[in-house]
PDB file of C-alpha atoms in Angstrom:
ATOM      1  CA  MET A   8     -28.298  13.527 -23.967  1.00  0.00           C
ATOM      2  CA  LYS A   9     -27.462   9.823 -23.796  1.00  0.00           C
ATOM      3  CA  LYS A  10     -25.394   8.802 -21.154  1.00  0.00           C
ATOM      4  CA  ILE A  11     -22.670   6.491 -21.996  1.00  0.00           C
ATOM      5  CA  LYS A  12     -21.869   3.728 -19.562  1.00  0.00           C
ATOM      6  CA  PRO A  13     -18.109   2.657 -18.901  1.00  0.00           C
ATOM      7  CA  GLN A  14     -17.090  -0.107 -20.282  1.00  0.00           C
ATOM      8  CA  PRO A  15     -17.158  -3.308 -17.776  1.00  0.00           C
ATOM      9  CA  THR A  16     -13.763  -4.046 -16.091  1.00  0.00           C
ATOM     10  CA  LYS A  17     -12.518  -6.872 -13.869  1.00  0.00           C
ATOM     11  CA  PRO A  18     -10.634  -5.916 -11.177  1.00  0.00           C
ATOM     12  CA  SER A  19      -7.067  -7.684 -11.430  1.00  0.00           C
ATOM     13  CA  HIS A  20      -6.350  -6.934  -7.638  1.00  0.00           C
ATOM     14  CA  GLN A  21      -3.033  -5.864  -8.847  1.00  0.00           C
ATOM     15  CA  TYR A  22      -2.054  -2.289  -7.671  1.00  0.00           C
ATOM     16  CA  PRO A  23      -0.137   0.085 -10.032  1.00  0.00           C
ATOM     17  CA  SER A  24       3.579   0.297 -10.084  1.00  0.00           C
ATOM     18  CA  LEU A  25       4.980   3.746 -10.120  1.00  0.00           C
ATOM     19  CA  LEU A  26       6.106   3.932 -13.594  1.00  0.00           C
ATOM     20  CA  ARG A  27       2.660   2.792 -14.669  1.00  0.00           C
ATOM     21  CA  ARG A  28       1.019   5.685 -12.533  1.00  0.00           C
ATOM     22  CA  LEU A  29       3.687   8.155 -13.867  1.00  0.00           C
ATOM     23  CA  GLY A  30       2.703   7.011 -17.577  1.00  0.00           C
ATOM     24  CA  ALA A  31      -0.618   7.758 -17.045  1.00  0.00           C
ATOM     25  CA  TRP A  32       0.134  11.332 -15.454  1.00  0.00           C
ATOM     26  CA  PHE A  33       2.162  11.965 -18.400  1.00  0.00           C
ATOM     27  CA  TYR A  34      -0.429  11.178 -20.995  1.00  0.00           C
ATOM     28  CA  ASP A  35      -2.889  13.013 -19.319  1.00  0.00           C
ATOM     29  CA  THR A  36      -0.653  16.026 -18.929  1.00  0.00           C
ATOM     30  CA  LEU A  37      -0.533  16.387 -22.486  1.00  0.00           C
ATOM     31  CA  ILE A  38      -4.375  16.174 -22.895  1.00  0.00           C
ATOM     32  CA  VAL A  39      -4.938  18.906 -20.157  1.00  0.00           C
ATOM     33  CA  ALA A  40      -2.005  20.894 -22.116  1.00  0.00           C
ATOM     34  CA  ALA A  41      -4.277  20.585 -25.153  1.00  0.00           C
ATOM     35  CA  ILE A  42      -7.268  21.277 -23.136  1.00  0.00           C
ATOM     36  CA  LEU A  43      -5.876  24.597 -21.760  1.00  0.00           C
ATOM     37  CA  MET A  44      -5.001  25.679 -25.198  1.00  0.00           C
ATOM     38  CA  VAL A  45      -8.467  25.829 -26.329  1.00  0.00           C
ATOM     39  CA  ALA A  46      -9.257  27.174 -23.177  1.00  0.00           C
ATOM     40  CA  GLY A  47      -7.270  29.959 -23.197  1.00  0.00           C
ATOM     41  CA  ALA A  48      -8.297  30.650 -27.247  1.00  0.00           C
ATOM     42  CA  VAL A  49     -11.904  30.789 -25.841  1.00  0.00           C
ATOM     43  CA  ALA A  50     -10.859  33.306 -23.120  1.00  0.00           C
ATOM     44  CA  MET A  51      -8.983  35.594 -25.766  1.00  0.00           C
ATOM     45  CA  ALA A  52     -12.080  35.596 -27.676  1.00  0.00           C
ATOM     46  CA  MET A  53     -14.080  36.499 -24.802  1.00  0.00           C
ATOM     47  CA  VAL A  54     -11.872  39.593 -24.378  1.00  0.00           C
ATOM     48  CA  ALA A  55     -11.922  40.497 -28.061  1.00  0.00           C
ATOM     49  CA  VAL A  56     -15.804  40.443 -28.173  1.00  0.00           C
ATOM     50  CA  LEU A  57     -15.946  42.439 -24.577  1.00  0.00           C
ATOM     51  CA  LEU A  58     -13.113  44.815 -26.523  1.00  0.00           C
ATOM     52  CA  HIS A  59     -15.248  44.612 -29.777  1.00  0.00           C
ATOM     53  CA  PHE A  60     -18.503  46.131 -27.807  1.00  0.00           C
ATOM     54  CA  GLY A  61     -16.655  48.297 -25.987  1.00  0.00           C
ATOM     55  CA  VAL A  62     -17.238  46.563 -22.253  1.00  0.00           C
ATOM     56  CA  LEU A  63     -13.562  46.447 -21.937  1.00  0.00           C
ATOM     57  CA  THR A  64     -11.186  48.633 -22.808  1.00  0.00           C
ATOM     58  CA  LEU A  65      -7.268  47.944 -22.542  1.00  0.00           C
ATOM     59  CA  GLY A  66      -6.073  51.279 -21.204  1.00  0.00           C
ATOM     60  CA  ASN A  67      -2.371  51.161 -20.908  1.00  0.00           C
ATOM     61  CA  TYR A  68      -1.994  47.262 -21.905  1.00  0.00           C
ATOM     62  CA  LEU A  69      -0.417  46.622 -25.488  1.00  0.00           C
ATOM     63  CA  ASP A  70      -3.002  44.021 -26.252  1.00  0.00           C
ATOM     64  CA  ALA A  71      -5.121  41.668 -24.998  1.00  0.00           C
ATOM     65  CA  SER A  72      -2.859  39.099 -23.834  1.00  0.00           C
ATOM     66  CA  ASP A  73      -0.933  41.593 -22.010  1.00  0.00           C
ATOM     67  CA  TYR A  74      -4.223  42.828 -20.303  1.00  0.00           C
ATOM     68  CA  ILE A  75      -4.833  39.105 -19.243  1.00  0.00           C
ATOM     69  CA  ILE A  76      -1.555  38.792 -17.894  1.00  0.00           C
ATOM     70  CA  SER A  77      -0.679  42.138 -15.937  1.00  0.00           C
ATOM     71  CA  ASP A  78      -4.300  43.113 -15.209  1.00  0.00           C
ATOM     72  CA  PRO A  79      -4.679  41.889 -11.370  1.00  0.00           C
ATOM     73  CA  THR A  80      -8.464  41.040 -11.458  1.00  0.00           C
ATOM     74  CA  ALA A  81      -8.148  39.817 -15.233  1.00  0.00           C
ATOM     75  CA  SER A  82      -5.074  37.868 -14.312  1.00  0.00           C
ATOM     76  CA  ALA A  83      -6.897  36.301 -11.114  1.00  0.00           C
ATOM     77  CA  LEU A  84     -10.205  35.466 -13.161  1.00  0.00           C
ATOM     78  CA  TYR A  85      -8.019  33.740 -15.863  1.00  0.00           C
ATOM     79  CA  SER A  86      -6.066  31.811 -13.459  1.00  0.00           C
ATOM     80  CA  ALA A  87      -9.153  30.738 -11.727  1.00  0.00           C
ATOM     81  CA  TYR A  88     -10.947  29.893 -14.930  1.00  0.00           C
ATOM     82  CA  LEU A  89      -7.895  27.669 -15.790  1.00  0.00           C
ATOM     83  CA  ALA A  90      -7.831  25.813 -12.545  1.00  0.00           C
ATOM     84  CA  MET A  91     -11.833  24.916 -13.199  1.00  0.00           C
ATOM     85  CA  VAL A  92     -11.216  23.649 -16.472  1.00  0.00           C
ATOM     86  CA  ILE A  93      -8.292  21.279 -14.823  1.00  0.00           C
ATOM     87  CA  ILE A  94     -10.926  20.496 -12.169  1.00  0.00           C
ATOM     88  CA  GLY A  95     -13.491  19.816 -14.423  1.00  0.00           C
ATOM     89  CA  PHE A  96     -11.570  17.536 -16.713  1.00  0.00           C
ATOM     90  CA  TYR A  97     -10.179  15.328 -13.688  1.00  0.00           C
ATOM     91  CA  SER A  98     -13.507  15.485 -11.742  1.00  0.00           C
ATOM     92  CA  TYR A  99     -15.475  14.476 -14.881  1.00  0.00           C
ATOM     93  CA  PHE A 100     -13.562  11.615 -15.983  1.00  0.00           C
ATOM     94  CA  TRP A 101     -13.092  10.051 -12.413  1.00  0.00           C
ATOM     95  CA  THR A 102     -16.714  10.112 -11.013  1.00  0.00           C
ATOM     96  CA  GLN A 103     -18.306   8.872 -14.687  1.00  0.00           C
ATOM     97  CA  ALA A 104     -15.950   6.035 -15.856  1.00  0.00           C
ATOM     98  CA  GLY A 105     -13.144   5.906 -12.883  1.00  0.00           C
ATOM     99  CA  GLN A 106     -10.592   6.621 -15.727  1.00  0.00           C
ATOM    100  CA  THR A 107      -8.995   9.388 -17.346  1.00  0.00           C
ATOM    101  CA  LEU A 108      -7.815   9.119 -21.346  1.00  0.00           C
ATOM    102  CA  GLY A 109      -4.009   8.281 -19.802  1.00  0.00           C
ATOM    103  CA  MET A 110      -5.727   6.023 -17.195  1.00  0.00           C
ATOM    104  CA  ARG A 111      -7.578   4.225 -19.720  1.00  0.00           C
ATOM    105  CA  ALA A 112      -4.352   3.839 -21.978  1.00  0.00           C
ATOM    106  CA  TRP A 113      -2.223   2.289 -19.002  1.00  0.00           C
ATOM    107  CA  LYS A 114      -5.334  -0.135 -17.753  1.00  0.00           C
ATOM    108  CA  LEU A 115      -5.782   1.946 -14.639  1.00  0.00           C
ATOM    109  CA  LYS A 116      -9.120   2.587 -12.787  1.00  0.00           C
ATOM    110  CA  LEU A 117      -9.996   4.648  -9.720  1.00  0.00           C
ATOM    111  CA  GLN A 118     -12.617   3.301  -7.330  1.00  0.00           C
ATOM    112  CA  ASN A 119     -14.025   2.854  -3.643  1.00  0.00           C
ATOM    113  CA  LYS A 120     -12.742  -0.189  -2.285  1.00  0.00           C
ATOM    114  CA  ASP A 121     -16.069  -1.749  -2.836  1.00  0.00           C
ATOM    115  CA  GLY A 122     -15.555  -1.330  -6.641  1.00  0.00           C
ATOM    116  CA  SER A 123     -17.926   1.754  -6.927  1.00  0.00           C
ATOM    117  CA  ARG A 124     -17.197   4.912  -8.542  1.00  0.00           C
ATOM    118  CA  ILE A 125     -15.651   7.786  -6.400  1.00  0.00           C
ATOM    119  CA  LYS A 126     -18.061  10.570  -5.680  1.00  0.00           C
ATOM    120  CA  ILE A 127     -17.425  14.514  -6.752  1.00  0.00           C
ATOM    121  CA  THR A 128     -16.311  15.426  -2.977  1.00  0.00           C
ATOM    122  CA  GLN A 129     -13.805  12.615  -3.361  1.00  0.00           C
ATOM    123  CA  ALA A 130     -12.506  13.851  -6.839  1.00  0.00           C
ATOM    124  CA  PHE A 131     -12.340  17.464  -5.452  1.00  0.00           C
ATOM    125  CA  ILE A 132     -10.268  15.972  -2.121  1.00  0.00           C
ATOM    126  CA  ARG A 133      -8.167  13.974  -4.688  1.00  0.00           C
ATOM    127  CA  ILE A 134      -7.189  16.805  -6.681  1.00  0.00           C
ATOM    128  CA  ALA A 135      -6.397  19.162  -3.788  1.00  0.00           C
ATOM    129  CA  THR A 136      -4.084  16.597  -2.185  1.00  0.00           C
ATOM    130  CA  SER A 137      -2.446  15.196  -5.474  1.00  0.00           C
ATOM    131  CA  ALA A 138       0.665  18.019  -5.812  1.00  0.00           C
ATOM    132  CA  PHE A 139       0.217  18.180  -9.498  1.00  0.00           C
ATOM    133  CA  GLY A 140       0.788  14.386  -9.466  1.00  0.00           C
ATOM    134  CA  LEU A 141       3.711  14.269  -7.093  1.00  0.00           C
ATOM    135  CA  GLY A 142       1.745  12.343  -4.536  1.00  0.00           C
ATOM    136  CA  ASN A 143       2.052   9.545  -6.836  1.00  0.00           C
ATOM    137  CA  LEU A 144       5.655   9.423  -5.453  1.00  0.00           C
ATOM    138  CA  MET A 145       4.349   8.265  -2.147  1.00  0.00           C
ATOM    139  CA  ALA A 146       2.665   5.008  -3.470  1.00  0.00           C
ATOM    140  CA  PHE A 147       5.193   2.582  -1.783  1.00  0.00           C
ATOM    141  CA  ASN A 148       2.721   0.676   0.376  1.00  0.00           C
ATOM    142  CA  ASN A 149       1.627  -2.568   0.395  1.00  0.00           C
ATOM    143  CA  LYS A 150      -1.362  -1.547  -1.913  1.00  0.00           C
ATOM    144  CA  ARG A 151       0.853   1.170  -3.630  1.00  0.00           C
ATOM    145  CA  ARG A 152      -1.579   3.924  -2.658  1.00  0.00           C
ATOM    146  CA  SER A 153      -0.582   7.392  -3.529  1.00  0.00           C
ATOM    147  CA  MET A 154      -1.024  10.210  -0.834  1.00  0.00           C
ATOM    148  CA  GLN A 155      -4.107  11.584  -2.778  1.00  0.00           C
ATOM    149  CA  ASP A 156      -5.676   7.688  -3.019  1.00  0.00           C
ATOM    150  CA  ILE A 157      -5.376   7.783   0.871  1.00  0.00           C
ATOM    151  CA  MET A 158      -7.088  11.274   1.361  1.00  0.00           C
ATOM    152  CA  ALA A 159      -9.985  10.513  -0.886  1.00  0.00           C
ATOM    153  CA  GLU A 160     -10.206   6.990   0.415  1.00  0.00           C
ATOM    154  CA  CYS A 161     -10.030   5.295  -2.656  1.00  0.00           C
ATOM    155  CA  GLU A 162      -7.607   2.945  -4.499  1.00  0.00           C
ATOM    156  CA  MET A 163      -6.201   2.861  -8.126  1.00  0.00           C
ATOM    157  CA  ILE A 164      -6.193  -0.664  -9.567  1.00  0.00           C
ATOM    158  CA  VAL A 165      -4.925  -2.264 -12.721  1.00  0.00           C
ATOM    159  CA  THR A 166      -7.562  -3.753 -14.864  1.00  0.00           C
ATOM    160  CA  THR A 167      -8.389  -6.190 -17.765  1.00  0.00           C
ATOM    161  CA  GLU A 168     -11.095  -5.541 -20.299  1.00  0.00           C
ATOM    162  CA  VAL A 169     -14.019  -8.040 -20.035  1.00  0.00           C
ATOM    163  CA  HIS A 170     -14.633  -9.656 -23.717  1.00  0.00           C
TER     164      HIS A 170
END
């Protein structure tokens, strides 16, 4: 599989406003919601396959969705699966290009202070400390760094495309 190189960007040395951060967060929320719908359909298909082959029985549950939601083990596994999908989405985009699709639309880029891409551990720290995006509300310091940027030792900048 051919690896796609991120488009070259020139840092503007401008740090994003809260409005710009929230705009990108909103775009990404819509994208993640769509991805979670597909992931949920995949999970339901897996349950249907397991039921079909007799590996799984519903017992007292009404249907597969009732089983996934109400059974303590299935519910925990399903929640962990959806969390991994969300973490995978953000980790992939942040470490490969420094931008999610929402960040690209709002011309934002996540990077280390030297301009290099963040590492996977930084992405995990950023996800763990983001408080579902509410960490952006703390971006009022001189470089407008959010709580997750400070904790992951990275920065978000406004970019301009190089032509």
